[in-house]
Amino acid sequence: MGNAFGTGLVADDKEHISGRILDAARKHFAHYGYPKTTMADIADACDMSPGNIYRFFLGKLDIAEAIALEDERLRLAEMEKIASAPRCSARKKLCDYFYAELRSTYQKFDEDPHALEVARIISEKRPEFGDLRVAAEREMIARILVEGTEKGEFDVSDPENSAEMIHSAMLKFRFPQRWTHASLETLERELDGVLKLIMDGLTPRAGAAH
């Protein structure tokens, strides 16, 4: 009799096999690209039949989304460390946040150009994934703005709206290779200039009414 998963596998076994499938798919996507990788290729790399793969994932897009979700959880955990760093000014947190995001995504796509291809496909086919990512990022930015306002570093009356505007202004630096062929050095110089403008806009003005 099968268990709640309907596969006859215990949860630990299911998780282990799913992990093997994701690892194999990640390697194939990186080497051959998403379009040229088939479910049969992934199954062969796992010493499984293609039919068995479908017991764990409905299709190749679901595998790609699971990989992206796994990567996103790790990335957001690192960004949360920046947003929650103790004994750190809100200004520094905001700058560190965007520099870390630029450098991590630039490095990821520089080392694995096919990852950008997968990101585009998920963005087109599963837009809700991007919506969740955006919501999580804006929530972190809003928290930093609230903290900065409470400490007197910023003057922000509507943190959620300001976080949305700042996040939108930083689009180029979140997925740099999607928009430009500029080097990391050039992008960091541009980011520095944009952050200076943003910080100037957030800084309380002398004599401003509250």
Short mmCIF file of C-alpha atoms in Angstrom, two decimals:
data_model
loop_
_atom_site.label_atom_id
_atom_site.label_comp_id
_atom_site.label_asym_id
_atom_site.label_seq_id
_atom_site.Cartn_x
_atom_site.Cartn_y
_atom_site.Cartn_z
CA MET A 1 0.00 0.00 0.00
CA GLY A 2 1.41 3.42 -0.96
CA ASN A 3 1.84 6.31 1.43
CA ALA A 4 0.43 9.85 1.27
CA PHE A 5 2.64 10.64 -1.72
CA GLY A 6 1.01 7.88 -3.71
CA THR A 7 4.41 6.54 -4.81
CA GLY A 8 5.15 3.83 -2.28
CA LEU A 9 8.15 5.89 -1.13
CA VAL A 10 8.75 7.34 2.31
CA ALA A 11 9.21 11.12 2.50
CA ASP A 12 12.99 10.92 2.97
CA ASP A 13 13.38 8.72 -0.11
CA LYS A 14 11.21 11.04 -2.18
CA GLU A 15 13.24 14.06 -1.10
CA HIS A 16 16.52 12.27 -1.84
CA ILE A 17 15.43 11.22 -5.32
CA SER A 18 14.02 14.68 -6.06
CA GLY A 19 17.38 16.12 -5.05
CA ARG A 20 19.19 13.76 -7.43
CA ILE A 21 16.89 14.81 -10.25
CA LEU A 22 17.46 18.50 -9.56
CA ASP A 23 21.24 18.04 -9.37
CA ALA A 24 21.29 16.17 -12.68
CA ALA A 25 19.04 18.74 -14.35
CA ARG A 26 21.14 21.62 -13.04
CA LYS A 27 24.28 20.10 -14.60
CA HIS A 28 22.55 19.44 -17.92
CA PHE A 29 21.04 22.92 -18.09
CA ALA A 30 24.45 24.46 -17.37
CA HIS A 31 26.24 22.34 -19.99
CA TYR A 32 23.71 21.94 -22.80
CA GLY A 33 21.17 24.66 -22.06
CA TYR A 34 17.52 24.33 -21.11
CA PRO A 35 16.07 23.90 -24.65
CA LYS A 36 18.48 21.10 -25.57
CA THR A 37 17.97 19.16 -22.34
CA THR A 38 15.21 16.56 -22.39
CA MET A 39 13.48 14.67 -19.61
CA ALA A 40 15.12 11.54 -21.04
CA ASP A 41 18.56 13.14 -20.60
CA ILE A 42 17.82 13.93 -16.97
CA ALA A 43 16.42 10.45 -16.36
CA ASP A 44 19.49 8.84 -17.92
CA ALA A 45 21.80 10.90 -15.69
CA CYS A 46 19.86 9.63 -12.67
CA ASP A 47 19.79 6.00 -13.87
CA MET A 48 16.01 6.23 -13.97
CA SER A 49 13.40 5.74 -16.65
CA PRO A 50 11.75 8.88 -18.08
CA GLY A 51 8.43 7.60 -16.77
CA ASN A 52 9.83 7.47 -13.26
CA ILE A 53 10.94 11.12 -13.46
CA TYR A 54 7.32 12.13 -14.04
CA ARG A 55 6.40 10.63 -10.68
CA PHE A 56 8.33 13.51 -9.12
CA PHE A 57 7.96 16.39 -11.59
CA LEU A 58 5.24 17.05 -14.15
CA GLY A 59 7.72 18.34 -16.71
CA LYS A 60 11.02 20.04 -17.44
CA LEU A 61 9.66 23.48 -16.57
CA ASP A 62 8.67 22.24 -13.11
CA ILE A 63 12.22 20.97 -12.60
CA ALA A 64 13.67 24.32 -13.68
CA GLU A 65 11.30 26.15 -11.34
CA ALA A 66 12.25 23.89 -8.43
CA ILE A 67 15.94 24.63 -9.07
CA ALA A 68 15.22 28.36 -9.23
CA LEU A 69 13.20 28.19 -6.01
CA GLU A 70 16.03 26.39 -4.24
CA ASP A 71 18.53 29.02 -5.42
CA GLU A 72 16.16 31.83 -4.49
CA ARG A 73 15.74 30.59 -0.94
CA LEU A 74 19.50 30.58 -0.47
CA ARG A 75 19.86 34.03 -2.03
CA LEU A 76 17.09 35.55 0.07
CA ALA A 77 18.63 34.05 3.21
CA GLU A 78 21.88 35.87 2.41
CA MET A 79 20.04 39.12 1.70
CA GLU A 80 18.15 38.76 4.98
CA LYS A 81 21.47 38.64 6.82
CA ILE A 82 22.27 42.05 5.36
CA ALA A 83 18.83 43.51 6.12
CA SER A 84 18.95 42.23 9.71
CA ALA A 85 22.62 42.93 10.45
CA PRO A 86 23.05 44.28 14.00
CA ARG A 87 25.06 47.42 14.76
CA CYS A 88 24.86 48.53 11.14
CA SER A 89 23.34 51.77 9.86
CA ALA A 90 20.31 51.60 7.61
CA ARG A 91 22.23 53.51 4.94
CA LYS A 92 24.95 50.87 4.90
CA LYS A 93 22.39 48.06 4.87
CA LEU A 94 20.65 49.53 1.84
CA CYS A 95 23.93 49.98 -0.04
CA ASP A 96 25.23 46.55 0.96
CA TYR A 97 21.93 45.00 -0.11
CA PHE A 98 22.11 46.27 -3.68
CA TYR A 99 25.84 45.68 -4.08
CA ALA A 100 25.42 42.09 -2.88
CA GLU A 101 22.52 41.54 -5.26
CA LEU A 102 24.45 42.93 -8.22
CA ARG A 103 27.58 40.91 -7.50
CA SER A 104 25.80 37.63 -6.79
CA THR A 105 23.60 37.72 -9.90
CA TYR A 106 26.41 38.98 -12.12
CA GLN A 107 28.70 36.18 -10.95
CA LYS A 108 25.96 33.57 -11.35
CA PHE A 109 25.19 34.50 -14.95
CA ASP A 110 28.86 35.08 -15.80
CA GLU A 111 29.82 31.60 -14.62
CA ASP A 112 26.71 29.95 -16.07
CA PRO A 113 25.33 31.82 -19.12
CA HIS A 114 22.61 29.19 -19.52
CA ALA A 115 21.22 30.22 -16.12
CA LEU A 116 20.10 33.49 -17.71
CA GLU A 117 18.28 31.47 -20.35
CA VAL A 118 16.44 29.52 -17.65
CA ALA A 119 15.61 32.74 -15.78
CA ARG A 120 14.01 34.20 -18.92
CA ILE A 121 11.93 31.09 -19.51
CA ILE A 122 10.67 30.95 -15.92
CA SER A 123 9.87 34.67 -16.05
CA GLU A 124 7.75 34.11 -19.16
CA LYS A 125 6.13 30.80 -18.27
CA ARG A 126 5.78 31.18 -14.50
CA PRO A 127 5.38 34.93 -13.81
CA GLU A 128 4.06 34.20 -10.32
CA PHE A 129 7.57 33.06 -9.36
CA GLY A 130 8.93 36.52 -10.18
CA ASP A 131 6.04 38.17 -8.34
CA LEU A 132 6.94 36.32 -5.14
CA ARG A 133 10.59 37.28 -5.53
CA VAL A 134 9.73 40.94 -6.04
CA ALA A 135 7.41 40.96 -3.01
CA ALA A 136 10.10 39.44 -0.77
CA GLU A 137 12.74 41.91 -1.96
CA ARG A 138 10.50 44.95 -1.52
CA GLU A 139 9.51 43.82 1.95
CA MET A 140 13.18 43.73 2.98
CA ILE A 141 13.87 47.15 1.47
CA ALA A 142 10.81 48.60 3.23
CA ARG A 143 12.06 47.26 6.57
CA ILE A 144 15.41 48.96 6.05
CA LEU A 145 13.63 52.22 5.22
CA VAL A 146 11.48 51.98 8.36
CA GLU A 147 14.56 51.33 10.48
CA GLY A 148 16.39 54.25 8.89
CA THR A 149 13.46 56.58 9.47
CA GLU A 150 13.19 55.52 13.12
CA LYS A 151 16.90 56.21 13.59
CA GLY A 152 16.69 59.58 11.88
CA GLU A 153 18.83 58.51 8.91
CA PHE A 154 15.95 58.67 6.43
CA ASP A 155 12.81 60.71 6.02
CA VAL A 156 10.31 58.28 4.51
CA SER A 157 6.58 58.72 5.05
CA ASP A 158 5.48 55.72 2.98
CA PRO A 159 8.06 52.89 3.23
CA GLU A 160 6.13 50.45 1.03
CA ASN A 161 5.75 52.92 -1.83
CA SER A 162 9.35 54.12 -1.50
CA ALA A 163 10.58 50.51 -1.49
CA GLU A 164 8.63 49.87 -4.69
CA MET A 165 10.14 52.91 -6.41
CA ILE A 166 13.71 52.13 -5.28
CA HIS A 167 13.32 48.49 -6.28
CA SER A 168 12.09 49.51 -9.73
CA ALA A 169 15.00 51.92 -10.17
CA MET A 170 17.42 49.08 -9.43
CA LEU A 171 16.09 46.68 -12.08
CA LYS A 172 19.21 46.95 -14.25
CA PHE A 173 21.42 45.90 -11.34
CA ARG A 174 19.30 42.90 -10.31
CA PHE A 175 19.67 40.98 -13.58
CA PRO A 176 22.50 42.91 -15.27
CA GLN A 177 23.22 40.54 -18.15
CA ARG A 178 19.58 40.72 -19.25
CA TRP A 179 19.93 44.41 -20.04
CA THR A 180 23.58 45.15 -20.79
CA HIS A 181 26.99 43.75 -21.70
CA ALA A 182 28.72 46.17 -19.33
CA SER A 183 31.48 44.87 -17.07
CA LEU A 184 30.97 44.42 -13.35
CA GLU A 185 33.32 47.35 -12.75
CA THR A 186 31.15 49.62 -14.92
CA LEU A 187 27.96 48.40 -13.29
CA GLU A 188 29.36 49.02 -9.81
CA ARG A 189 30.31 52.56 -10.81
CA GLU A 190 26.79 53.16 -12.12
CA LEU A 191 25.24 51.60 -9.03
CA ASP A 192 27.35 53.85 -6.82
CA GLY A 193 26.00 56.90 -8.64
CA VAL A 194 22.38 55.75 -8.45
CA LEU A 195 22.71 54.95 -4.74
CA LYS A 196 24.11 58.41 -4.04
CA LEU A 197 21.06 59.96 -5.69
CA ILE A 198 18.72 57.69 -3.73
CA MET A 199 20.48 58.39 -0.44
CA ASP A 200 20.29 62.10 -1.11
CA GLY A 201 16.55 61.78 -1.65
CA LEU A 202 16.09 59.77 1.55
CA THR A 203 18.15 62.06 3.78
CA PRO A 204 16.10 64.31 6.10
CA ARG A 205 16.22 67.98 5.18
CA ALA A 206 17.09 70.55 7.83
CA GLY A 207 13.95 72.25 9.06
CA ALA A 208 11.65 69.80 7.26
CA ALA A 209 8.27 69.31 8.89
CA HIS A 210 7.45 65.84 10.26
#
